[in-house]
């Protein structure tokens, strides 16, 4: 199972008398070219190709004339018309290819990821369909196929890290500054400040707006525990709020119900990548004079009424944990804000309270973003928009394909929100969620639980005295929600397989 074939542009330089086409092999293809093939001298009714490769990757482009390329594999059937436009097709392994409709004088160039190996070819179409059927049936559907993303971007990631190593700057520096500028642009905020991880980003955001001992901060009972821990680490007390059953976030009503005389801030979480109703939350926060800190650890690039999550409150914390919507190659995070003074204070806290070496204005901490992570994040950031689009397409495939399954409830996201679909949660309330998870696992389909034990019932928060029954929607969610595989690198066929197997439960 692998990604779909796709068109990739290369460079074309006009020189007046003609031009130069430049394929920087590894950069454009993501692999080192081990072999170059040429096709030439074809006539109009020739058909070339007629084979597939089990593991070879190829980049194919046309330097003269025109050709039609038809590809068939696990992600479906694709037809491309290649011309002398400077773009070529990146063909993953496992695709049957046919080249036909050659214009006179056509020259096609093929870069291949491996040296010639006859054992890697499948030359018989019947053998290919058998191979594909076996491979797509037997192969498991991983929850997150991170290896595919890293194989796809290995060249860019390695080069990004190499640049940092060559620069000799391992704390701060241009890689961090560049990522901060690009990430602020994505979030439509005045500033982004790189941070060591998502938890630290939330802690620093809370501290920077003045949250500390004696304050209550409203957080959802249904979230990853970091949302609550961030509050506790500042010395303030988390006060939990229940969630909306359709969008899984806190609402104006549940926020209102959680407010105490000591409430100083609220931290809505755009859980599973689905934006919270920021108008409602913003209204209640303003009415009660609460600081507003968004937890955007799961919703990079998601929008509410056309505005990007992470731009609504006083500040917002992001995580770039490797499996998040935008993930680093280790721990990393960021805080965004529209307030330049607040950004300055956040930088100060993250860097030992120091602007000038050995001069410490406040008792800060060390939670800076590592430049190697910043460089890797820059390389990935260029793909975030298309990844999120792919998440959207796959989520819609689930929504359509699972609609006839009458014993489960699908997410219902209002039209005013564009989720980042970090997680695709289904609610299994008319059958056993755990038996379904076991059934899928037996058939090679990995799922996850987000989250099996609500935060207010965790031993870590026993001292706050919450009892079962305090937050009915959150507690039902912990028993009913099942997270299905959804990642930009899943193929359509894999999602269809999940739909098919699940429908047969
Ligand atoms: C992942 C996550 C965090 C914490 O991020 P780390 O980078 O792992 O520290 C915080 N909040 C939510 C909702 C998360 O999913």
Coordinates of C-alpha atoms and ligand atoms in Angstrom, one line a residue:
X1 CA 0.0 0.0 0.0
X2 CA 1.4 3.4 -0.9
X3 CA 0.4 6.9 -1.8
X4 CA -1.3 7.9 -5.0
X5 CA 0.8 9.0 -8.0
X6 CA 1.0 12.7 -8.3
X7 CA 2.3 15.5 -10.6
X8 CA 5.4 17.4 -9.4
X9 CA 6.7 20.5 -11.0
X10 CA 10.3 21.0 -11.8
X11 CA 12.2 24.1 -12.8
X12 CA 12.1 25.7 -16.2
X13 CA 14.4 28.5 -17.1
X14 CA 13.8 30.6 -20.2
X15 CA 17.0 31.7 -21.8
X16 CA 15.8 33.7 -24.8
X17 CA 16.9 31.2 -27.4
X18 CA 15.1 28.2 -25.9
X19 CA 15.2 27.1 -22.3
X20 CA 16.7 24.8 -19.7
X21 CA 14.6 22.3 -17.7
X22 CA 16.2 21.4 -14.4
X23 CA 15.1 18.3 -12.4
X24 CA 17.0 18.3 -9.1
X25 CA 16.6 14.6 -8.8
X26 CA 16.4 14.0 -5.0
X27 CA 14.7 17.3 -4.3
X28 CA 11.9 16.9 -6.8
X29 CA 11.4 13.2 -6.4
X30 CA 12.3 12.5 -2.8
X31 CA 14.6 9.6 -3.9
X32 CA 18.2 9.4 -5.3
X33 CA 18.0 8.5 -8.9
X34 CA 20.0 5.3 -9.5
X35 CA 19.1 4.9 -13.2
X36 CA 17.8 7.0 -16.1
X37 CA 15.7 5.6 -18.9
X38 CA 14.8 7.3 -22.2
X39 CA 11.9 6.4 -24.5
X40 CA 12.1 7.7 -28.1
X41 CA 11.1 6.8 -31.6
X42 CA 7.5 5.8 -30.7
X43 CA 4.7 6.1 -33.3
X44 CA 1.2 7.2 -32.5
X45 CA -0.3 3.8 -31.9
X46 CA 2.5 2.3 -29.9
X47 CA 1.8 1.3 -26.3
X48 CA 4.7 1.2 -23.9
X49 CA 5.0 0.3 -20.3
X50 CA 2.7 -2.7 -19.7
X51 CA 4.3 -3.6 -16.4
X52 CA 4.3 -2.7 -12.7
X53 CA 7.1 -2.6 -10.1
X54 CA 6.8 -4.1 -6.6
X55 CA 9.1 -1.6 -4.9
X56 CA 10.7 0.7 -7.4
X57 CA 9.7 4.3 -7.4
X58 CA 9.9 6.4 -10.6
X59 CA 9.7 10.0 -11.8
X60 CA 8.6 10.3 -15.4
X61 CA 8.5 13.4 -17.5
X62 CA 8.3 14.4 -21.2
X63 CA 11.0 16.6 -22.8
X64 CA 9.6 16.6 -26.3
X65 CA 6.2 15.9 -27.8
X66 CA 3.3 14.5 -25.7
X67 CA 2.2 11.2 -24.2
X68 CA -0.8 9.8 -22.2
X69 CA 0.1 7.9 -19.1
X70 CA -2.4 5.6 -17.4
X71 CA -1.7 4.3 -14.0
X72 CA -3.6 1.7 -11.9
X73 CA -2.9 0.7 -8.4
X74 CA -4.1 0.6 -4.8
X75 CA -5.3 4.3 -4.8
X76 CA -7.2 3.9 -8.0
X77 CA -6.8 4.6 -11.7
X78 CA -5.1 7.8 -12.9
X79 CA -4.7 9.3 -16.3
X80 CA -2.1 12.0 -17.0
X81 CA -1.3 13.9 -20.2
X82 CA 2.4 14.7 -20.1
X83 CA 3.6 17.5 -22.3
X84 CA 6.7 19.7 -22.3
X85 CA 5.1 21.6 -19.4
X86 CA 7.7 21.4 -16.7
X87 CA 6.1 18.7 -14.5
X88 CA 6.4 15.0 -14.2
X89 CA 4.6 12.1 -12.5
X90 CA 5.9 10.6 -9.2
X91 CA 4.9 6.9 -9.4
X92 CA 4.9 5.0 -6.2
X93 CA 5.5 1.2 -6.2
X94 CA 2.6 -1.1 -7.2
X95 CA 1.3 0.8 -10.2
X96 CA 0.5 -0.8 -13.6
X97 CA 1.5 1.7 -16.3
X98 CA 0.6 2.2 -19.9
X99 CA 2.0 4.9 -22.1
X100 CA 0.2 5.7 -25.4
X101 CA -1.1 8.4 -27.7
X102 CA 2.5 9.5 -28.5
X103 CA 2.9 12.7 -30.5
X104 CA 5.6 12.5 -33.3
X105 CA 9.1 13.0 -31.9
X106 CA 8.1 12.4 -28.3
X107 CA 11.0 11.8 -25.8
X108 CA 10.1 10.6 -22.3
X109 CA 12.6 10.4 -19.5
X110 CA 12.3 8.1 -16.5
X111 CA 14.3 8.4 -13.2
X112 CA 14.3 5.2 -11.2
X113 CA 15.0 4.8 -7.4
X114 CA 16.8 1.5 -7.8
X115 CA 19.1 -0.3 -10.2
X116 CA 17.7 -2.7 -12.7
X117 CA 16.2 -5.8 -11.1
X118 CA 14.0 -8.2 -13.1
X119 CA 12.5 -9.7 -9.9
X120 CA 11.0 -6.3 -9.1
X121 CA 8.9 -6.3 -12.4
X122 CA 5.4 -7.7 -12.8
X123 CA 4.9 -8.0 -16.5
X124 CA 1.6 -9.9 -16.7
X125 CA -1.5 -7.9 -16.1
X126 CA -3.4 -10.8 -14.5
X127 CA -0.4 -11.5 -12.2
X128 CA -0.5 -7.8 -11.3
X129 CA -4.2 -7.8 -10.3
X130 CA -3.6 -10.9 -8.2
X131 CA -0.6 -9.3 -6.6
X132 CA -2.6 -6.1 -5.9
X133 CA -5.5 -8.0 -4.4
X134 CA -3.3 -10.1 -2.1
X135 CA -1.3 -7.1 -1.1
X136 CA -4.3 -4.9 -0.4
X137 CA -6.2 -7.6 1.4
X138 CA -3.4 -8.9 3.6
X139 CA -1.8 -5.6 4.4
X140 CA -2.9 -4.0 7.6
X141 CA -4.3 -0.5 7.7
X142 CA -2.0 1.3 10.2
X143 CA -3.5 4.0 12.4
X144 CA -0.9 6.5 11.3
X145 CA 1.5 5.5 8.5
X146 CA 4.2 8.0 9.5
X147 CA 6.8 5.9 7.7
X148 CA 5.2 6.8 4.3
X149 CA 5.4 10.5 5.0
X150 CA 9.0 10.2 6.0
X151 CA 9.9 8.1 3.0
X152 CA 8.2 10.7 0.8
X153 CA 10.1 13.7 2.4
X154 CA 13.3 11.9 3.4
X155 CA 15.5 14.0 1.1
X156 CA 13.9 17.3 2.2
X157 CA 14.1 16.4 5.9
X158 CA 17.7 15.2 5.7
X159 CA 18.8 18.3 3.8
X160 CA 17.0 20.6 6.3
X161 CA 18.8 18.9 9.2
X162 CA 22.1 19.0 7.3
X163 CA 21.8 22.7 6.8
X164 CA 21.4 23.3 10.5
X165 CA 24.4 21.0 11.2
X166 CA 26.5 22.9 8.7
X167 CA 25.4 26.3 10.1
X168 CA 26.8 25.3 13.5
X169 CA 23.9 27.1 15.3
X170 CA 22.1 24.6 17.6
X171 CA 20.0 26.9 19.7
X172 CA 17.9 29.7 18.2
X173 CA 19.2 31.2 15.0
X174 CA 17.8 31.5 11.4
X175 CA 16.0 28.1 11.2
X176 CA 13.9 29.0 14.3
X177 CA 13.2 32.5 13.1
X178 CA 12.2 31.3 9.6
X179 CA 9.8 28.7 11.1
X180 CA 8.3 31.2 13.5
X181 CA 7.6 33.7 10.6
X182 CA 6.1 31.0 8.4
X183 CA 4.0 29.5 11.1
X184 CA 2.7 32.9 12.2
X185 CA 1.7 33.5 8.5
X186 CA -0.2 30.2 8.4
X187 CA -2.0 31.0 11.7
X188 CA -2.7 34.6 10.6
X189 CA -1.2 35.9 13.8
X190 CA 1.2 38.7 14.4
X191 CA 3.8 36.3 16.0
X192 CA 4.6 32.7 16.7
X193 CA 7.2 31.8 19.3
X194 CA 8.9 28.4 19.0
X195 CA 8.7 26.2 22.1
X196 CA 10.1 22.9 23.3
X197 CA 6.8 21.0 23.1
X198 CA 3.0 21.5 23.3
X199 CA 2.7 21.2 27.1
X200 CA 5.4 23.9 27.6
X201 CA 3.7 26.1 25.0
X202 CA 0.4 26.0 26.9
X203 CA 2.2 26.6 30.3
X204 CA 4.1 29.6 28.9
X205 CA 1.0 31.1 27.3
X206 CA -0.9 30.8 30.6
X207 CA 2.0 32.3 32.6
X208 CA 2.5 35.1 30.1
X209 CA -1.1 36.3 30.5
X210 CA -0.6 36.2 34.3
X211 CA -2.2 32.9 35.3
X212 CA -0.9 31.4 38.5
X213 CA -1.7 30.3 42.1
X214 CA -5.2 31.3 43.2
X215 CA -6.7 31.2 39.8
X216 CA -9.2 28.8 38.3
X217 CA -8.9 27.9 34.6
X218 CA -11.7 26.2 32.7
X219 CA -10.6 23.2 30.6
X220 CA -12.6 20.4 28.9
X221 CA -12.9 17.2 30.8
X222 CA -12.5 15.4 27.5
X223 CA -9.0 16.1 26.2
X224 CA -5.4 14.9 26.4
X225 CA -4.3 15.4 30.0
X226 CA -1.7 18.0 28.9
X227 CA -4.5 20.6 28.7
X228 CA -5.2 20.3 32.4
X229 CA -1.5 19.7 33.4
X230 CA -0.6 23.0 31.8
X231 CA -2.9 24.8 34.2
X232 CA -1.7 22.8 37.2
X233 CA 2.0 23.5 36.4
X234 CA 1.3 27.3 36.6
X235 CA 0.0 26.8 40.2
X236 CA -3.6 27.5 39.1
X237 CA -6.4 24.9 39.4
X238 CA -8.1 23.3 36.4
X239 CA -11.9 23.4 36.6
X240 CA -13.5 21.0 34.1
X241 CA -16.3 21.6 31.6
X242 CA -18.4 19.1 29.6
X243 CA -18.3 18.9 25.8
X244 CA -20.8 19.1 22.9
X245 CA -21.7 15.6 21.7
X246 CA -21.4 16.4 18.0
X247 CA -18.2 18.5 17.9
X248 CA -16.5 17.3 21.1
X249 CA -15.4 20.7 22.4
X250 CA -16.7 22.9 25.3
X251 CA -19.6 25.3 24.5
X252 CA -20.7 28.7 25.7
X253 CA -23.2 26.8 28.0
X254 CA -20.7 24.3 29.5
X255 CA -18.2 27.1 30.0
X256 CA -20.8 29.3 31.8
X257 CA -21.6 26.4 34.1
X258 CA -18.0 25.9 35.1
X259 CA -17.2 29.5 36.0
X260 CA -16.3 30.2 39.7
X261 CA -15.4 33.5 41.5
X262 CA -11.7 32.6 41.0
X263 CA -12.0 31.9 37.2
X264 CA -9.3 33.9 35.4
X265 CA -9.0 32.1 32.1
X266 CA -10.5 29.5 29.8
X267 CA -8.7 27.0 27.6
X268 CA -10.9 25.7 24.8
X269 CA -9.4 22.7 23.0
X270 CA -10.0 22.2 19.2
X271 CA -10.1 18.4 19.9
X272 CA -9.7 15.9 17.0
X273 CA -9.0 19.0 14.8
X274 CA -12.6 20.2 15.0
X275 CA -12.9 23.9 15.9
X276 CA -14.7 24.9 19.0
X277 CA -17.5 27.6 18.7
X278 CA -15.1 30.5 19.2
X279 CA -17.9 33.2 19.0
X280 CA -19.8 31.6 21.9
X281 CA -16.6 31.0 24.0
X282 CA -15.3 34.5 23.2
X283 CA -18.6 36.1 24.2
X284 CA -18.7 34.3 27.6
X285 CA -14.9 34.9 28.2
X286 CA -15.4 38.7 27.5
X287 CA -18.5 38.9 29.8
X288 CA -16.5 37.4 32.7
X289 CA -13.2 39.0 32.0
X290 CA -11.5 35.7 31.3
X291 CA -8.2 35.4 29.5
X292 CA -8.6 33.1 26.4
X293 CA -5.9 30.6 25.6
X294 CA -6.6 28.1 22.8
X295 CA -5.1 24.6 22.9
X296 CA -4.5 24.0 19.1
X297 CA -2.4 20.9 19.6
X298 CA -4.7 18.9 17.2
X299 CA -6.0 21.5 14.8
X300 CA -3.1 23.1 12.8
X301 CA -4.8 25.0 9.9
X302 CA -8.4 24.4 11.0
X303 CA -10.7 27.4 10.6
X304 CA -13.9 28.7 12.3
X305 CA -15.9 31.1 10.2
X306 CA -13.0 31.7 7.9
X307 CA -10.5 32.4 10.7
X308 CA -7.6 30.1 11.6
X309 CA -7.6 28.4 15.0
X310 CA -4.8 29.8 17.2
X311 CA -5.7 33.4 16.2
X312 CA -8.8 34.0 18.4
X313 CA -7.6 34.4 22.0
X314 CA -4.9 36.2 23.9
X315 CA -2.5 33.4 22.9
X316 CA -2.6 29.8 21.7
X317 CA -0.4 26.7 22.3
X318 CA 0.5 24.3 19.5
X319 CA 2.1 20.8 19.7
X320 CA 4.3 19.4 16.9
X321 CA 4.5 15.9 18.5
X322 CA 5.4 13.6 15.6
X323 CA 1.9 12.2 15.0
X324 CA 0.1 15.5 15.2
X325 CA -1.4 17.2 12.0
X326 CA 2.0 19.0 11.7
X327 CA 4.7 16.9 13.4
X328 CA 8.4 17.4 14.0
X329 CA 11.0 14.6 14.3
X330 CA 10.8 14.8 18.0
X331 CA 9.2 17.1 20.6
X332 CA 8.4 20.6 19.5
X333 CA 5.7 23.3 20.0
X334 CA 4.8 26.9 19.5
X335 CA 2.8 29.8 21.0
X336 CA 0.9 32.2 18.7
X337 CA -0.4 35.6 19.6
X338 CA -1.5 38.9 18.1
X339 CA 0.0 40.9 20.9
X340 CA 3.7 41.8 20.3
X341 CA 4.3 42.7 23.9
X342 CA 2.9 39.3 25.0
X343 CA 5.1 37.6 22.4
X344 CA 8.1 39.4 23.9
X345 CA 7.2 38.2 27.3
X346 CA 6.7 34.6 26.0
X347 CA 10.2 34.7 24.4
X348 CA 11.6 36.0 27.7
X349 CA 10.0 33.2 29.8
X350 CA 11.2 30.5 27.3
X351 CA 14.8 31.8 27.4
X352 CA 15.7 31.9 31.1
X353 CA 14.0 35.3 31.5
X354 CA 16.9 36.7 29.6
X355 CA 17.2 39.0 26.6
X356 CA 20.9 39.8 27.3
X357 CA 23.3 37.0 28.2
X358 CA 23.6 36.5 32.0
X359 CA 21.1 39.3 32.7
X360 CA 17.8 37.8 33.9
X361 CA 14.7 40.1 34.1
X362 CA 12.3 37.4 35.4
X363 CA 12.6 33.9 36.7
X364 CA 12.0 32.1 33.4
X365 CA 12.6 28.6 32.2
X366 CA 14.3 26.9 29.2
X367 CA 11.7 25.8 26.7
X368 CA 13.1 26.9 23.4
X369 CA 12.4 25.3 20.0
X370 CA 15.3 23.2 18.7
X371 CA 16.6 24.5 15.3
X372 CA 16.8 21.0 13.9
X373 CA 13.1 20.6 14.7
X374 CA 12.4 24.0 13.3
X375 CA 14.1 23.1 10.0
X376 CA 12.2 19.8 9.7
X377 CA 9.0 21.7 10.5
X378 CA 9.6 24.2 7.7
X379 CA 10.1 21.3 5.2
X380 CA 6.8 19.8 6.3
X381 CA 4.9 23.1 6.6
X382 CA 5.0 23.5 2.8
X383 CA 2.7 20.4 2.6
X384 CA 0.3 21.2 5.4
X385 CA -2.4 22.7 3.2
X386 CA -2.5 19.8 0.8
X387 CA -2.3 17.3 3.6
X388 CA -5.3 18.9 5.3
X389 CA -7.2 18.8 2.0
X390 CA -6.4 15.1 1.8
X391 CA -7.6 14.6 5.4
X392 CA -10.8 16.4 4.4
X393 CA -11.3 14.2 1.3
X394 CA -10.8 11.0 3.4
X395 CA -13.1 12.3 6.2
X396 CA -15.8 12.9 3.6
X397 CA -15.2 9.3 2.2
X398 CA -15.9 8.0 5.7
X399 CA -18.9 10.2 6.2
X400 CA -20.4 9.0 3.0
X401 CA -19.3 5.4 3.2
X402 CA -20.4 4.9 6.8
X403 CA -23.7 6.9 6.5
X404 CA -25.7 3.6 6.0
X405 CA -24.3 2.0 9.2
X406 CA -27.2 2.7 11.5
X407 CA -25.7 1.6 14.8
X408 CA -23.0 4.3 15.0
X409 CA -23.0 8.1 15.1
X410 CA -20.7 10.1 12.9
X411 CA -19.2 13.5 13.7
X412 CA -21.5 16.3 12.8
X413 CA -19.5 19.4 12.1
X414 CA -21.4 22.7 11.4
X415 CA -20.8 24.3 8.0
X416 CA -19.0 27.3 9.6
X417 CA -16.0 25.1 10.5
X418 CA -13.2 23.4 8.5
X419 CA -11.6 20.8 10.7
X420 CA -8.0 19.5 10.4
X421 CA -9.3 16.0 11.2
X422 CA -6.4 14.9 13.4
X423 CA -8.7 12.1 14.6
X424 CA -11.9 10.7 12.9
X425 CA -14.0 9.7 15.9
X426 CA -17.1 7.6 15.6
X427 CA -19.6 7.1 18.4
X428 CA -20.5 3.4 18.9
X429 CA -23.4 3.5 21.4
X430 CA -25.7 0.8 20.1
X431 CA -23.1 -2.0 20.0
X432 CA -19.9 -2.7 22.0
X433 CA -17.2 -0.3 21.1
X434 CA -14.5 -2.6 22.5
X435 CA -15.7 -5.6 20.6
X436 CA -15.7 -3.5 17.4
X437 CA -12.1 -2.4 18.1
X438 CA -11.2 -6.1 18.6
X439 CA -13.0 -7.2 15.4
X440 CA -11.2 -4.5 13.4
X441 CA -7.8 -5.4 15.0
X442 CA -8.3 -9.1 14.1
X443 CA -8.6 -7.9 10.5
X444 CA -5.5 -5.8 10.5
X445 CA -7.2 -2.4 11.1
X446 CA -5.7 -0.3 13.8
X447 CA -7.8 2.0 15.8
X448 CA -7.3 4.2 18.9
X449 CA -9.3 5.5 21.9
X450 CA -9.4 9.2 22.6
X451 CA -9.7 9.1 25.6
X452 CA -10.6 6.0 27.6
X453 CA -10.5 7.8 31.0
X454 CA -11.7 11.4 31.3
X455 CA -9.3 13.9 33.0
X456 CA -11.6 14.6 36.0
X457 CA -11.5 10.9 36.8
X458 CA -7.7 10.4 36.5
X459 CA -5.9 9.5 39.7
X460 CA -3.7 12.5 39.1
X461 CA -6.7 14.7 39.7
X462 CA -8.4 12.7 42.5
X463 CA -7.6 15.5 44.9
X464 CA -10.0 17.8 43.1
X465 CA -12.9 15.6 44.2
X466 CA -14.8 15.1 41.0
X467 CA -17.1 12.0 40.9
X468 CA -18.4 9.8 38.1
X469 CA -21.5 11.4 36.6
X470 CA -20.1 15.0 36.8
X471 CA -19.8 15.3 33.0
X472 CA -22.2 12.9 31.2
X473 CA -21.2 13.7 27.6
X474 CA -17.5 13.3 28.3
X475 CA -18.0 10.1 30.3
X476 CA -20.2 8.6 27.6
X477 CA -17.6 9.6 25.0
X478 CA -14.9 7.8 26.9
X479 CA -17.0 4.6 26.6
X480 CA -18.3 5.1 23.0
X481 CA -15.7 6.9 20.8
X482 CA -13.5 5.0 18.5
X483 CA -10.8 6.7 16.4
X484 CA -10.5 5.3 12.9
X485 CA -7.3 5.5 10.7
X486 CA -7.2 8.9 9.0
X487 CA -3.9 10.3 7.6
X488 CA -3.0 12.1 4.4
X489 CA -0.9 9.1 3.4
X490 CA -3.7 6.6 3.7
X491 CA -5.0 5.5 0.3
X492 CA -8.6 5.6 -0.8
X493 CA -8.5 1.8 -1.0
X494 CA -7.4 1.6 2.7
X495 CA -10.3 3.9 3.8
X496 CA -12.7 1.8 1.7
X497 CA -11.4 -1.3 3.4
X498 CA -12.1 0.1 6.8
X499 CA -15.6 1.1 5.7
X500 CA -16.2 -2.4 4.2
X501 CA -14.9 -4.3 7.2
X502 CA -16.6 -2.1 9.7
X503 CA -19.9 -2.4 7.8
X504 CA -19.7 -6.1 8.1
X505 CA -19.4 -6.1 12.0
Ligands
LIG1 C1 -0.6 16.5 22.2 C2 -1.4 17.4 23.0 C3 -0.8 18.3 23.9 C4 0.6 18.3 24.3 O1 1.6 18.4 23.4 P1 3.0 17.7 23.6 O2 3.8 18.3 22.4 O3 2.9 16.3 23.5 O4 3.5 18.2 24.9 C5 -1.7 19.2 24.5 N1 -3.0 19.3 24.3 C6 -3.6 18.4 23.4 C7 -5.0 18.5 23.1 C8 -2.8 17.4 22.7 O5 -3.4 16.6 21.9

